[in-house]
Coordinates of C-alpha atoms in Angstrom, one line a residue:
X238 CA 0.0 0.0 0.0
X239 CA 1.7 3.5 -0.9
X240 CA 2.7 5.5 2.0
X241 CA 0.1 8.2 1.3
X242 CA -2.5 6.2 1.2
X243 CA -1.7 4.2 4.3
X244 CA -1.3 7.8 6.3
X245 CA -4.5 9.0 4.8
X246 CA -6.4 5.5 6.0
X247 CA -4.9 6.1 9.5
X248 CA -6.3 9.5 9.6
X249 CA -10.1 8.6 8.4
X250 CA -9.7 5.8 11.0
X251 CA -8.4 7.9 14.1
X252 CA -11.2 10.1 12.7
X253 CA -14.0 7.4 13.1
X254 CA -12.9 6.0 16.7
X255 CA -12.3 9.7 17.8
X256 CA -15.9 10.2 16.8
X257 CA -17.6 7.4 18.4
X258 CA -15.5 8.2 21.7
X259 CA -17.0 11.7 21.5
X260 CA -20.5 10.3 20.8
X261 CA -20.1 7.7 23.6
X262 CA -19.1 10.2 25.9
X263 CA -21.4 13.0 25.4
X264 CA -24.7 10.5 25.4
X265 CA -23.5 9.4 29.1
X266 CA -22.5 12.6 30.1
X267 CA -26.3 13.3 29.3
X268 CA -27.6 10.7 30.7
X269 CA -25.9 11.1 34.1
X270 CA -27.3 15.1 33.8
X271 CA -30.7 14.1 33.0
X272 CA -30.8 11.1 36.0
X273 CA -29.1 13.6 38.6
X274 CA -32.2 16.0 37.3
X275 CA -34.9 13.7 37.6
X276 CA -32.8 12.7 41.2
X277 CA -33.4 15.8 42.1
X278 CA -36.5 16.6 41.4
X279 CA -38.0 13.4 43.1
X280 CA -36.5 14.7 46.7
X281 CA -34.8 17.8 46.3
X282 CA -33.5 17.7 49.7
X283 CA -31.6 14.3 48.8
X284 CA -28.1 16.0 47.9
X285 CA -28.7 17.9 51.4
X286 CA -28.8 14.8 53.5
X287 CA -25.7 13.4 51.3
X288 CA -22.9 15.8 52.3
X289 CA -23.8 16.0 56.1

């Protein structure tokens, strides 16, 4: 495989798993926000009785 091609496949494939790490990351970064939320919500004094 020529050199420039092999650097080019290397790039669109950092570029993929980059994306899907990003993807990954933000969905359960909103899914923590959102069940934190709802947490909250339910019984807001909860994170009171947690850090006594």
């Amino acid at each position: 495989m020529p050199w420039r091609l092999r650097i080019l496949l290397s790039e669109v494939l950092g570029w993929i798993t980059q994306f899907f790490y990003f993807t990954y990351f933000g969905i359960l970064n909103f899914i923590l926000k959102e069940l934190k939320k709802a947490e909250t919500e339910k019984n807001p004094d909860s994170l009171e009785k947690k850090h006594d």
